[in-house]
Amino acid sequence: MTSTGYGMLMGARIILAISTGVFMVVALTVAAKMASPGKQGGSIATVLLGFNLALILGVPLGRVVAGSYDWKVIFTGIGVLSLLAMLVLLLAIPKSEGEAPVPIREQLALFTTPRIFVALSISFFWILGYTILYTYITPFLLTITGMSERMVSIGLFAFGLASLLGSQVGGYGTDKWGIPRTMVGGLIFHSGILFLLTAFSHYSMLVLPLLMLWSFFAWSMGPVQQVYLIGMAPQASGIILSLNTSIVQLGMAAGAAIGGVIVDSISLTAAGWLGGIGVALALIPAVYSLTMRRRAA
């Protein structure tokens, strides 16, 4: 509301991004600790459901408000809703002891633990492959598939809805079918759908359901990976989830950069093929990590 220029607005955006990252890590950690034994996947999936639902509804709602009123009204509304959310959390979340402080040197030392490093690399390749194509999904649908602007909007909305369902099924699958089946199955289908989407990219009638399947299997990985990592270091679950968040952000940045190079030097279609390969690469650390886990057990 008090922004006087672009620099101040960007500074506020950075602060918001930092606080959002902190909130998500704490929310996932609290959800996992409050869950009953064997229900961690569903609990984490519920948190991710709220996060994704806010994105799906917030972006179009923000555009409507900005078009009807001054854009500053949006930030005022976000501030008021944030205060209400704080009040609800104070009343609804039971008090619990936090984890013991972990020095930064010990946090970084987690990277040197082979089983944790390998497990974190799953997140990197999974999100890398996803982002290579998703960053350029709008021009992909417009130029390769030949969709209209209206159909692209419908497709992306359906994509978002499928992500909600995928995260819920991923959480259910983690609790019901176990981590190995849910993780490996999700990665195989995620990679396969990306290959099919690229192969049939000129057929708009096939692209829409493939988009939804891509989103479904991509985000089914969220809950299972979070539960898997928490199980590796339950005494430092917040730290390991924050490391995973950092790895995911790194994968997003790398995927967008690689996708940009591929689109500029080869084609948009090539980004789809490479995205599928990137996700398939995540199967290597996934299988290796699960093998290490089984041997340790």
PDB file of C-alpha atoms in Angstrom:
ATOM      1  CA  MET A   1       0.000   0.000   0.000  1.00  0.00           C
ATOM      2  CA  THR A   2       2.841   2.411   0.813  1.00  0.00           C
ATOM      3  CA  SER A   3       5.087   1.395  -2.088  1.00  0.00           C
ATOM      4  CA  THR A   4       6.625   4.409  -3.803  1.00  0.00           C
ATOM      5  CA  GLY A   5       8.378   2.643  -6.664  1.00  0.00           C
ATOM      6  CA  TYR A   6       9.331  -0.600  -8.354  1.00  0.00           C
ATOM      7  CA  GLY A   7      12.372  -1.154  -6.116  1.00  0.00           C
ATOM      8  CA  MET A   8      10.323  -0.973  -2.932  1.00  0.00           C
ATOM      9  CA  LEU A   9       7.705  -3.296  -4.424  1.00  0.00           C
ATOM     10  CA  MET A  10      10.370  -5.839  -5.361  1.00  0.00           C
ATOM     11  CA  GLY A  11      11.856  -5.611  -1.863  1.00  0.00           C
ATOM     12  CA  ALA A  12       8.458  -6.340  -0.338  1.00  0.00           C
ATOM     13  CA  ARG A  13       8.030  -9.252  -2.753  1.00  0.00           C
ATOM     14  CA  ILE A  14      11.354 -10.755  -1.637  1.00  0.00           C
ATOM     15  CA  ILE A  15      10.339 -10.480   2.016  1.00  0.00           C
ATOM     16  CA  LEU A  16       7.003 -12.132   1.224  1.00  0.00           C
ATOM     17  CA  ALA A  17       8.773 -14.963  -0.613  1.00  0.00           C
ATOM     18  CA  ILE A  18      11.124 -15.582   2.319  1.00  0.00           C
ATOM     19  CA  SER A  19       8.274 -15.609   4.824  1.00  0.00           C
ATOM     20  CA  THR A  20       6.236 -17.937   2.597  1.00  0.00           C
ATOM     21  CA  GLY A  21       9.106 -20.408   2.465  1.00  0.00           C
ATOM     22  CA  VAL A  22       9.421 -20.358   6.251  1.00  0.00           C
ATOM     23  CA  PHE A  23       5.671 -20.786   6.689  1.00  0.00           C
ATOM     24  CA  MET A  24       5.438 -23.764   4.310  1.00  0.00           C
ATOM     25  CA  VAL A  25       8.260 -25.626   6.034  1.00  0.00           C
ATOM     26  CA  VAL A  26       6.720 -25.039   9.474  1.00  0.00           C
ATOM     27  CA  ALA A  27       3.227 -25.941   8.242  1.00  0.00           C
ATOM     28  CA  LEU A  28       4.414 -29.240   6.741  1.00  0.00           C
ATOM     29  CA  THR A  29       6.418 -30.072   9.861  1.00  0.00           C
ATOM     30  CA  VAL A  30       3.482 -29.359  12.192  1.00  0.00           C
ATOM     31  CA  ALA A  31       1.109 -31.335   9.947  1.00  0.00           C
ATOM     32  CA  ALA A  32       3.417 -34.361  10.027  1.00  0.00           C
ATOM     33  CA  LYS A  33       3.813 -34.195  13.825  1.00  0.00           C
ATOM     34  CA  MET A  34       0.083 -33.813  14.463  1.00  0.00           C
ATOM     35  CA  ALA A  35      -0.834 -36.717  12.200  1.00  0.00           C
ATOM     36  CA  SER A  36      -1.664 -40.137  13.585  1.00  0.00           C
ATOM     37  CA  PRO A  37       0.818 -42.958  12.847  1.00  0.00           C
ATOM     38  CA  GLY A  38       0.538 -43.995   9.212  1.00  0.00           C
ATOM     39  CA  LYS A  39      -1.406 -40.847   8.298  1.00  0.00           C
ATOM     40  CA  GLN A  40       1.448 -38.435   7.619  1.00  0.00           C
ATOM     41  CA  GLY A  41       0.976 -38.582   3.852  1.00  0.00           C
ATOM     42  CA  GLY A  42      -2.654 -37.521   4.038  1.00  0.00           C
ATOM     43  CA  SER A  43      -1.869 -34.770   6.542  1.00  0.00           C
ATOM     44  CA  ILE A  44       0.867 -33.279   4.356  1.00  0.00           C
ATOM     45  CA  ALA A  45      -1.359 -33.629   1.279  1.00  0.00           C
ATOM     46  CA  THR A  46      -4.017 -31.539   3.032  1.00  0.00           C
ATOM     47  CA  VAL A  47      -1.520 -28.705   3.573  1.00  0.00           C
ATOM     48  CA  LEU A  48      -0.469 -28.899  -0.085  1.00  0.00           C
ATOM     49  CA  LEU A  49      -4.138 -28.918  -1.086  1.00  0.00           C
ATOM     50  CA  GLY A  50      -4.680 -25.586   0.646  1.00  0.00           C
ATOM     51  CA  PHE A  51      -1.527 -24.136  -0.901  1.00  0.00           C
ATOM     52  CA  ASN A  52      -2.431 -25.214  -4.443  1.00  0.00           C
ATOM     53  CA  LEU A  53      -6.062 -24.210  -4.054  1.00  0.00           C
ATOM     54  CA  ALA A  54      -4.960 -20.726  -2.982  1.00  0.00           C
ATOM     55  CA  LEU A  55      -2.861 -20.440  -6.137  1.00  0.00           C
ATOM     56  CA  ILE A  56      -5.666 -21.638  -8.401  1.00  0.00           C
ATOM     57  CA  LEU A  57      -8.261 -19.295  -6.920  1.00  0.00           C
ATOM     58  CA  GLY A  58      -5.988 -16.404  -5.943  1.00  0.00           C
ATOM     59  CA  VAL A  59      -4.511 -15.607  -9.354  1.00  0.00           C
ATOM     60  CA  PRO A  60      -7.822 -15.217 -11.270  1.00  0.00           C
ATOM     61  CA  LEU A  61      -9.440 -13.501  -8.271  1.00  0.00           C
ATOM     62  CA  GLY A  62      -6.546 -11.054  -8.117  1.00  0.00           C
ATOM     63  CA  ARG A  63      -6.963 -10.236 -11.804  1.00  0.00           C
ATOM     64  CA  VAL A  64     -10.685  -9.572 -11.310  1.00  0.00           C
ATOM     65  CA  VAL A  65     -10.045  -7.290  -8.323  1.00  0.00           C
ATOM     66  CA  ALA A  66      -7.234  -5.447 -10.112  1.00  0.00           C
ATOM     67  CA  GLY A  67      -9.487  -4.923 -13.113  1.00  0.00           C
ATOM     68  CA  SER A  68     -12.368  -3.585 -11.052  1.00  0.00           C
ATOM     69  CA  TYR A  69     -10.499  -1.638  -8.367  1.00  0.00           C
ATOM     70  CA  ASP A  70      -7.042  -0.260  -7.667  1.00  0.00           C
ATOM     71  CA  TRP A  71      -4.282  -2.902  -7.565  1.00  0.00           C
ATOM     72  CA  LYS A  72      -3.392  -1.845  -4.012  1.00  0.00           C
ATOM     73  CA  VAL A  73      -6.725  -3.269  -2.842  1.00  0.00           C
ATOM     74  CA  ILE A  74      -5.281  -6.739  -3.491  1.00  0.00           C
ATOM     75  CA  PHE A  75      -2.412  -6.194  -1.058  1.00  0.00           C
ATOM     76  CA  THR A  76      -4.769  -4.770   1.548  1.00  0.00           C
ATOM     77  CA  GLY A  77      -6.936  -7.866   1.229  1.00  0.00           C
ATOM     78  CA  ILE A  78      -3.919 -10.165   1.519  1.00  0.00           C
ATOM     79  CA  GLY A  79      -2.834  -8.346   4.674  1.00  0.00           C
ATOM     80  CA  VAL A  80      -6.272  -8.625   6.292  1.00  0.00           C
ATOM     81  CA  LEU A  81      -6.589 -12.315   5.374  1.00  0.00           C
ATOM     82  CA  SER A  82      -3.100 -12.982   6.753  1.00  0.00           C
ATOM     83  CA  LEU A  83      -4.060 -11.434  10.097  1.00  0.00           C
ATOM     84  CA  LEU A  84      -7.201 -13.569  10.198  1.00  0.00           C
ATOM     85  CA  ALA A  85      -5.139 -16.658   9.398  1.00  0.00           C
ATOM     86  CA  MET A  86      -2.762 -15.842  12.258  1.00  0.00           C
ATOM     87  CA  LEU A  87      -5.705 -15.613  14.656  1.00  0.00           C
ATOM     88  CA  VAL A  88      -7.134 -18.940  13.465  1.00  0.00           C
ATOM     89  CA  LEU A  89      -3.741 -20.635  13.859  1.00  0.00           C
ATOM     90  CA  LEU A  90      -3.345 -19.291  17.388  1.00  0.00           C
ATOM     91  CA  LEU A  91      -6.737 -20.696  18.356  1.00  0.00           C
ATOM     92  CA  ALA A  92      -6.688 -23.965  16.408  1.00  0.00           C
ATOM     93  CA  ILE A  93      -3.117 -25.296  16.551  1.00  0.00           C
ATOM     94  CA  PRO A  94      -2.174 -26.862  19.892  1.00  0.00           C
ATOM     95  CA  LYS A  95       1.046 -25.675  21.502  1.00  0.00           C
ATOM     96  CA  SER A  96       4.004 -27.993  21.077  1.00  0.00           C
ATOM     97  CA  GLU A  97       7.712 -27.934  21.729  1.00  0.00           C
ATOM     98  CA  GLY A  98       9.908 -26.931  18.837  1.00  0.00           C
ATOM     99  CA  GLU A  99      12.887 -28.881  17.611  1.00  0.00           C
ATOM    100  CA  ALA A 100      16.257 -28.283  19.225  1.00  0.00           C
ATOM    101  CA  PRO A 101      18.246 -25.580  17.399  1.00  0.00           C
ATOM    102  CA  VAL A 102      20.633 -27.055  14.834  1.00  0.00           C
ATOM    103  CA  PRO A 103      23.806 -25.085  14.032  1.00  0.00           C
ATOM    104  CA  ILE A 104      24.213 -24.134  10.374  1.00  0.00           C
ATOM    105  CA  ARG A 105      27.308 -26.344  10.110  1.00  0.00           C
ATOM    106  CA  GLU A 106      25.294 -29.388  11.165  1.00  0.00           C
ATOM    107  CA  GLN A 107      22.496 -28.435   8.777  1.00  0.00           C
ATOM    108  CA  LEU A 108      24.926 -28.323   5.858  1.00  0.00           C
ATOM    109  CA  ALA A 109      26.457 -31.589   7.081  1.00  0.00           C
ATOM    110  CA  LEU A 110      23.181 -33.309   6.212  1.00  0.00           C
ATOM    111  CA  PHE A 111      24.169 -32.881   2.558  1.00  0.00           C
ATOM    112  CA  THR A 112      27.233 -35.029   3.191  1.00  0.00           C
ATOM    113  CA  THR A 113      25.085 -37.902   4.455  1.00  0.00           C
ATOM    114  CA  PRO A 114      24.857 -40.176   1.382  1.00  0.00           C
ATOM    115  CA  ARG A 115      21.289 -41.384   1.913  1.00  0.00           C
ATOM    116  CA  ILE A 116      19.958 -37.855   2.471  1.00  0.00           C
ATOM    117  CA  PHE A 117      21.910 -36.425  -0.471  1.00  0.00           C
ATOM    118  CA  VAL A 118      20.569 -39.138  -2.780  1.00  0.00           C
ATOM    119  CA  ALA A 119      17.009 -38.635  -1.512  1.00  0.00           C
ATOM    120  CA  LEU A 120      17.206 -34.866  -2.034  1.00  0.00           C
ATOM    121  CA  SER A 121      18.443 -35.409  -5.588  1.00  0.00           C
ATOM    122  CA  ILE A 122      15.084 -37.068  -6.336  1.00  0.00           C
ATOM    123  CA  SER A 123      13.398 -33.709  -5.746  1.00  0.00           C
ATOM    124  CA  PHE A 124      15.941 -31.933  -7.928  1.00  0.00           C
ATOM    125  CA  PHE A 125      15.469 -34.098 -11.026  1.00  0.00           C
ATOM    126  CA  TRP A 126      11.709 -34.444 -10.539  1.00  0.00           C
ATOM    127  CA  ILE A 127      11.139 -30.694 -10.476  1.00  0.00           C
ATOM    128  CA  LEU A 128      13.864 -30.055 -13.071  1.00  0.00           C
ATOM    129  CA  GLY A 129      12.093 -32.172 -15.679  1.00  0.00           C
ATOM    130  CA  TYR A 130       8.723 -30.703 -14.746  1.00  0.00           C
ATOM    131  CA  THR A 131       9.907 -27.093 -15.030  1.00  0.00           C
ATOM    132  CA  ILE A 132      11.752 -27.541 -18.340  1.00  0.00           C
ATOM    133  CA  LEU A 133       8.396 -27.752 -20.107  1.00  0.00           C
ATOM    134  CA  TYR A 134       6.024 -26.072 -17.650  1.00  0.00           C
ATOM    135  CA  THR A 135       7.935 -22.769 -17.801  1.00  0.00           C
ATOM    136  CA  TYR A 136       7.074 -22.595 -21.510  1.00  0.00           C
ATOM    137  CA  ILE A 137       3.730 -24.375 -21.442  1.00  0.00           C
ATOM    138  CA  THR A 138       1.727 -21.357 -22.692  1.00  0.00           C
ATOM    139  CA  PRO A 139       3.754 -20.839 -25.908  1.00  0.00           C
ATOM    140  CA  PHE A 140       3.861 -24.650 -26.264  1.00  0.00           C
ATOM    141  CA  LEU A 141       0.060 -24.847 -26.274  1.00  0.00           C
ATOM    142  CA  LEU A 142      -0.363 -21.763 -28.465  1.00  0.00           C
ATOM    143  CA  THR A 143       2.218 -22.519 -31.151  1.00  0.00           C
ATOM    144  CA  ILE A 144       2.674 -26.299 -31.144  1.00  0.00           C
ATOM    145  CA  THR A 145      -0.830 -27.465 -30.224  1.00  0.00           C
ATOM    146  CA  GLY A 146      -2.556 -24.489 -31.847  1.00  0.00           C
ATOM    147  CA  MET A 147      -4.905 -23.753 -28.962  1.00  0.00           C
ATOM    148  CA  SER A 148      -6.678 -20.426 -28.680  1.00  0.00           C
ATOM    149  CA  GLU A 149      -6.007 -18.093 -25.760  1.00  0.00           C
ATOM    150  CA  ARG A 150      -9.333 -19.143 -24.252  1.00  0.00           C
ATOM    151  CA  MET A 151      -8.513 -22.842 -24.539  1.00  0.00           C
ATOM    152  CA  VAL A 152      -5.103 -22.281 -22.995  1.00  0.00           C
ATOM    153  CA  SER A 153      -6.761 -20.632 -19.992  1.00  0.00           C
ATOM    154  CA  ILE A 154      -9.175 -23.554 -19.678  1.00  0.00           C
ATOM    155  CA  GLY A 155      -6.306 -26.025 -20.028  1.00  0.00           C
ATOM    156  CA  LEU A 156      -4.221 -24.367 -17.336  1.00  0.00           C
ATOM    157  CA  PHE A 157      -7.220 -24.194 -15.004  1.00  0.00           C
ATOM    158  CA  ALA A 158      -7.816 -27.913 -15.531  1.00  0.00           C
ATOM    159  CA  PHE A 159      -4.094 -28.430 -14.940  1.00  0.00           C
ATOM    160  CA  GLY A 160      -4.399 -26.731 -11.562  1.00  0.00           C
ATOM    161  CA  LEU A 161      -7.436 -28.770 -10.545  1.00  0.00           C
ATOM    162  CA  ALA A 162      -5.611 -31.980 -11.456  1.00  0.00           C
ATOM    163  CA  SER A 163      -2.705 -30.954  -9.230  1.00  0.00           C
ATOM    164  CA  LEU A 164      -5.100 -30.780  -6.265  1.00  0.00           C
ATOM    165  CA  LEU A 165      -6.347 -34.282  -6.908  1.00  0.00           C
ATOM    166  CA  GLY A 166      -2.835 -35.573  -7.547  1.00  0.00           C
ATOM    167  CA  SER A 167      -1.466 -34.320  -4.237  1.00  0.00           C
ATOM    168  CA  GLN A 168      -4.392 -35.875  -2.376  1.00  0.00           C
ATOM    169  CA  VAL A 169      -3.965 -39.236  -4.091  1.00  0.00           C
ATOM    170  CA  GLY A 170      -0.216 -39.035  -3.489  1.00  0.00           C
ATOM    171  CA  GLY A 171      -0.835 -38.576   0.232  1.00  0.00           C
ATOM    172  CA  TYR A 172      -3.384 -41.380   0.288  1.00  0.00           C
ATOM    173  CA  GLY A 173      -1.065 -43.653  -1.670  1.00  0.00           C
ATOM    174  CA  THR A 174       1.813 -42.985   0.720  1.00  0.00           C
ATOM    175  CA  ASP A 175      -0.297 -44.089   3.683  1.00  0.00           C
ATOM    176  CA  LYS A 176      -2.123 -46.917   1.889  1.00  0.00           C
ATOM    177  CA  TRP A 177       0.341 -48.412  -0.608  1.00  0.00           C
ATOM    178  CA  GLY A 178       3.636 -47.325   0.902  1.00  0.00           C
ATOM    179  CA  ILE A 179       6.434 -45.009  -0.167  1.00  0.00           C
ATOM    180  CA  PRO A 180       8.198 -47.212  -2.795  1.00  0.00           C
ATOM    181  CA  ARG A 181       5.120 -47.939  -4.922  1.00  0.00           C
ATOM    182  CA  THR A 182       3.780 -44.402  -4.749  1.00  0.00           C
ATOM    183  CA  MET A 183       7.133 -42.763  -5.480  1.00  0.00           C
ATOM    184  CA  VAL A 184       8.377 -45.015  -8.275  1.00  0.00           C
ATOM    185  CA  GLY A 185       4.927 -45.326  -9.850  1.00  0.00           C
ATOM    186  CA  GLY A 186       4.424 -41.554  -9.786  1.00  0.00           C
ATOM    187  CA  LEU A 187       7.786 -40.884 -11.445  1.00  0.00           C
ATOM    188  CA  ILE A 188       7.225 -43.505 -14.161  1.00  0.00           C
ATOM    189  CA  PHE A 189       3.803 -42.140 -15.049  1.00  0.00           C
ATOM    190  CA  HIS A 190       5.013 -38.530 -14.804  1.00  0.00           C
ATOM    191  CA  SER A 191       7.818 -39.181 -17.270  1.00  0.00           C
ATOM    192  CA  GLY A 192       5.646 -41.302 -19.560  1.00  0.00           C
ATOM    193  CA  ILE A 193       2.880 -38.686 -19.729  1.00  0.00           C
ATOM    194  CA  LEU A 194       5.424 -36.008 -20.679  1.00  0.00           C
ATOM    195  CA  PHE A 195       6.617 -38.176 -23.567  1.00  0.00           C
ATOM    196  CA  LEU A 196       3.018 -38.801 -24.683  1.00  0.00           C
ATOM    197  CA  LEU A 197       2.163 -35.106 -24.377  1.00  0.00           C
ATOM    198  CA  THR A 198       5.089 -34.214 -26.618  1.00  0.00           C
ATOM    199  CA  ALA A 199       4.398 -36.996 -29.113  1.00  0.00           C
ATOM    200  CA  PHE A 200       0.737 -35.990 -29.510  1.00  0.00           C
ATOM    201  CA  SER A 201       1.250 -32.248 -29.044  1.00  0.00           C
ATOM    202  CA  HIS A 202      -0.440 -31.438 -32.388  1.00  0.00           C
ATOM    203  CA  TYR A 203      -3.725 -33.067 -31.355  1.00  0.00           C
ATOM    204  CA  SER A 204      -5.579 -30.619 -29.125  1.00  0.00           C
ATOM    205  CA  MET A 205      -8.245 -33.147 -28.144  1.00  0.00           C
ATOM    206  CA  LEU A 206      -5.554 -35.392 -26.649  1.00  0.00           C
ATOM    207  CA  VAL A 207      -3.444 -32.627 -25.151  1.00  0.00           C
ATOM    208  CA  LEU A 208      -6.064 -31.477 -22.629  1.00  0.00           C
ATOM    209  CA  PRO A 209      -6.488 -34.851 -20.861  1.00  0.00           C
ATOM    210  CA  LEU A 210      -2.723 -35.425 -21.067  1.00  0.00           C
ATOM    211  CA  LEU A 211      -2.159 -32.054 -19.408  1.00  0.00           C
ATOM    212  CA  MET A 212      -4.380 -33.101 -16.532  1.00  0.00           C
ATOM    213  CA  LEU A 213      -2.662 -36.480 -16.197  1.00  0.00           C
ATOM    214  CA  TRP A 214       0.737 -34.760 -16.243  1.00  0.00           C
ATOM    215  CA  SER A 215      -0.273 -32.448 -13.405  1.00  0.00           C
ATOM    216  CA  PHE A 216      -1.882 -35.303 -11.486  1.00  0.00           C
ATOM    217  CA  PHE A 217       1.190 -37.539 -11.476  1.00  0.00           C
ATOM    218  CA  ALA A 218       3.661 -34.669 -11.119  1.00  0.00           C
ATOM    219  CA  TRP A 219       2.114 -33.425  -7.882  1.00  0.00           C
ATOM    220  CA  SER A 220       1.400 -36.874  -6.490  1.00  0.00           C
ATOM    221  CA  MET A 221       5.135 -36.842  -5.715  1.00  0.00           C
ATOM    222  CA  GLY A 222       4.887 -33.953  -3.251  1.00  0.00           C
ATOM    223  CA  PRO A 223       3.462 -35.749  -0.185  1.00  0.00           C
ATOM    224  CA  VAL A 224       5.421 -38.982  -0.632  1.00  0.00           C
ATOM    225  CA  GLN A 225       8.745 -37.179  -0.938  1.00  0.00           C
ATOM    226  CA  GLN A 226       8.043 -35.063   2.140  1.00  0.00           C
ATOM    227  CA  VAL A 227       7.123 -38.123   4.232  1.00  0.00           C
ATOM    228  CA  TYR A 228      10.154 -40.013   2.921  1.00  0.00           C
ATOM    229  CA  LEU A 229      12.542 -37.231   3.927  1.00  0.00           C
ATOM    230  CA  ILE A 230      10.962 -36.740   7.356  1.00  0.00           C
ATOM    231  CA  GLY A 231      11.437 -40.439   8.035  1.00  0.00           C
ATOM    232  CA  MET A 232      15.153 -40.083   7.361  1.00  0.00           C
ATOM    233  CA  ALA A 233      15.682 -37.420  10.022  1.00  0.00           C
ATOM    234  CA  PRO A 234      12.609 -37.247  12.288  1.00  0.00           C
ATOM    235  CA  GLN A 235      14.600 -35.384  14.947  1.00  0.00           C
ATOM    236  CA  ALA A 236      15.317 -32.591  12.444  1.00  0.00           C
ATOM    237  CA  SER A 237      12.261 -32.736  10.192  1.00  0.00           C
ATOM    238  CA  GLY A 238      12.025 -28.957   9.832  1.00  0.00           C
ATOM    239  CA  ILE A 239      15.653 -28.725   8.721  1.00  0.00           C
ATOM    240  CA  ILE A 240      15.385 -31.492   6.153  1.00  0.00           C
ATOM    241  CA  LEU A 241      12.152 -30.062   4.746  1.00  0.00           C
ATOM    242  CA  SER A 242      13.801 -26.653   4.418  1.00  0.00           C
ATOM    243  CA  LEU A 243      16.704 -28.283   2.572  1.00  0.00           C
ATOM    244  CA  ASN A 244      14.215 -29.982   0.282  1.00  0.00           C
ATOM    245  CA  THR A 245      12.497 -26.653  -0.389  1.00  0.00           C
ATOM    246  CA  SER A 246      15.851 -25.148  -1.350  1.00  0.00           C
ATOM    247  CA  ILE A 247      16.591 -28.080  -3.653  1.00  0.00           C
ATOM    248  CA  VAL A 248      13.175 -27.720  -5.287  1.00  0.00           C
ATOM    249  CA  GLN A 249      13.780 -24.020  -5.919  1.00  0.00           C
ATOM    250  CA  LEU A 250      17.200 -24.835  -7.372  1.00  0.00           C
ATOM    251  CA  GLY A 251      15.608 -27.424  -9.641  1.00  0.00           C
ATOM    252  CA  MET A 252      13.020 -24.900 -10.803  1.00  0.00           C
ATOM    253  CA  ALA A 253      15.702 -22.356 -11.650  1.00  0.00           C
ATOM    254  CA  ALA A 254      17.840 -24.933 -13.459  1.00  0.00           C
ATOM    255  CA  GLY A 255      14.836 -26.326 -15.337  1.00  0.00           C
ATOM    256  CA  ALA A 256      13.713 -22.897 -16.519  1.00  0.00           C
ATOM    257  CA  ALA A 257      17.257 -22.056 -17.655  1.00  0.00           C
ATOM    258  CA  ILE A 258      17.750 -25.361 -19.479  1.00  0.00           C
ATOM    259  CA  GLY A 259      14.315 -25.062 -21.049  1.00  0.00           C
ATOM    260  CA  GLY A 260      15.142 -21.570 -22.293  1.00  0.00           C
ATOM    261  CA  VAL A 261      18.336 -22.804 -23.954  1.00  0.00           C
ATOM    262  CA  ILE A 262      16.508 -25.720 -25.586  1.00  0.00           C
ATOM    263  CA  VAL A 263      13.658 -23.536 -26.826  1.00  0.00           C
ATOM    264  CA  ASP A 264      16.062 -20.955 -28.279  1.00  0.00           C
ATOM    265  CA  SER A 265      18.526 -23.406 -29.824  1.00  0.00           C
ATOM    266  CA  ILE A 266      16.270 -26.311 -30.832  1.00  0.00           C
ATOM    267  CA  SER A 267      12.480 -26.078 -30.410  1.00  0.00           C
ATOM    268  CA  LEU A 268       9.574 -26.023 -27.985  1.00  0.00           C
ATOM    269  CA  THR A 269       8.901 -29.666 -28.789  1.00  0.00           C
ATOM    270  CA  ALA A 270      12.407 -30.606 -27.723  1.00  0.00           C
ATOM    271  CA  ALA A 271      11.694 -29.085 -24.303  1.00  0.00           C
ATOM    272  CA  GLY A 272       8.935 -31.662 -23.850  1.00  0.00           C
ATOM    273  CA  TRP A 273      11.216 -34.573 -24.677  1.00  0.00           C
ATOM    274  CA  LEU A 274      13.961 -33.258 -22.422  1.00  0.00           C
ATOM    275  CA  GLY A 275      11.476 -32.690 -19.604  1.00  0.00           C
ATOM    276  CA  GLY A 276      10.445 -36.339 -19.771  1.00  0.00           C
ATOM    277  CA  ILE A 277      14.090 -37.395 -19.685  1.00  0.00           C
ATOM    278  CA  GLY A 278      14.721 -35.152 -16.676  1.00  0.00           C
ATOM    279  CA  VAL A 279      11.893 -36.770 -14.701  1.00  0.00           C
ATOM    280  CA  ALA A 280      13.065 -40.237 -15.785  1.00  0.00           C
ATOM    281  CA  LEU A 281      16.503 -39.420 -14.365  1.00  0.00           C
ATOM    282  CA  ALA A 282      14.863 -39.002 -10.952  1.00  0.00           C
ATOM    283  CA  LEU A 283      14.124 -42.726 -11.034  1.00  0.00           C
ATOM    284  CA  ILE A 284      17.844 -43.479 -10.666  1.00  0.00           C
ATOM    285  CA  PRO A 285      18.322 -41.847  -7.241  1.00  0.00           C
ATOM    286  CA  ALA A 286      14.812 -42.973  -6.236  1.00  0.00           C
ATOM    287  CA  VAL A 287      15.492 -46.661  -6.823  1.00  0.00           C
ATOM    288  CA  TYR A 288      18.980 -46.387  -5.315  1.00  0.00           C
ATOM    289  CA  SER A 289      17.703 -44.534  -2.256  1.00  0.00           C
ATOM    290  CA  LEU A 290      14.864 -46.997  -1.684  1.00  0.00           C
ATOM    291  CA  THR A 291      17.339 -49.870  -2.022  1.00  0.00           C
ATOM    292  CA  MET A 292      19.564 -48.267   0.631  1.00  0.00           C
ATOM    293  CA  ARG A 293      16.511 -47.842   2.848  1.00  0.00           C
ATOM    294  CA  ARG A 294      15.473 -51.471   2.454  1.00  0.00           C
ATOM    295  CA  ARG A 295      18.978 -52.747   3.232  1.00  0.00           C
ATOM    296  CA  ALA A 296      19.214 -50.523   6.327  1.00  0.00           C
ATOM    297  CA  ALA A 297      15.871 -51.847   7.555  1.00  0.00           C
TER     298      ALA A 297
END
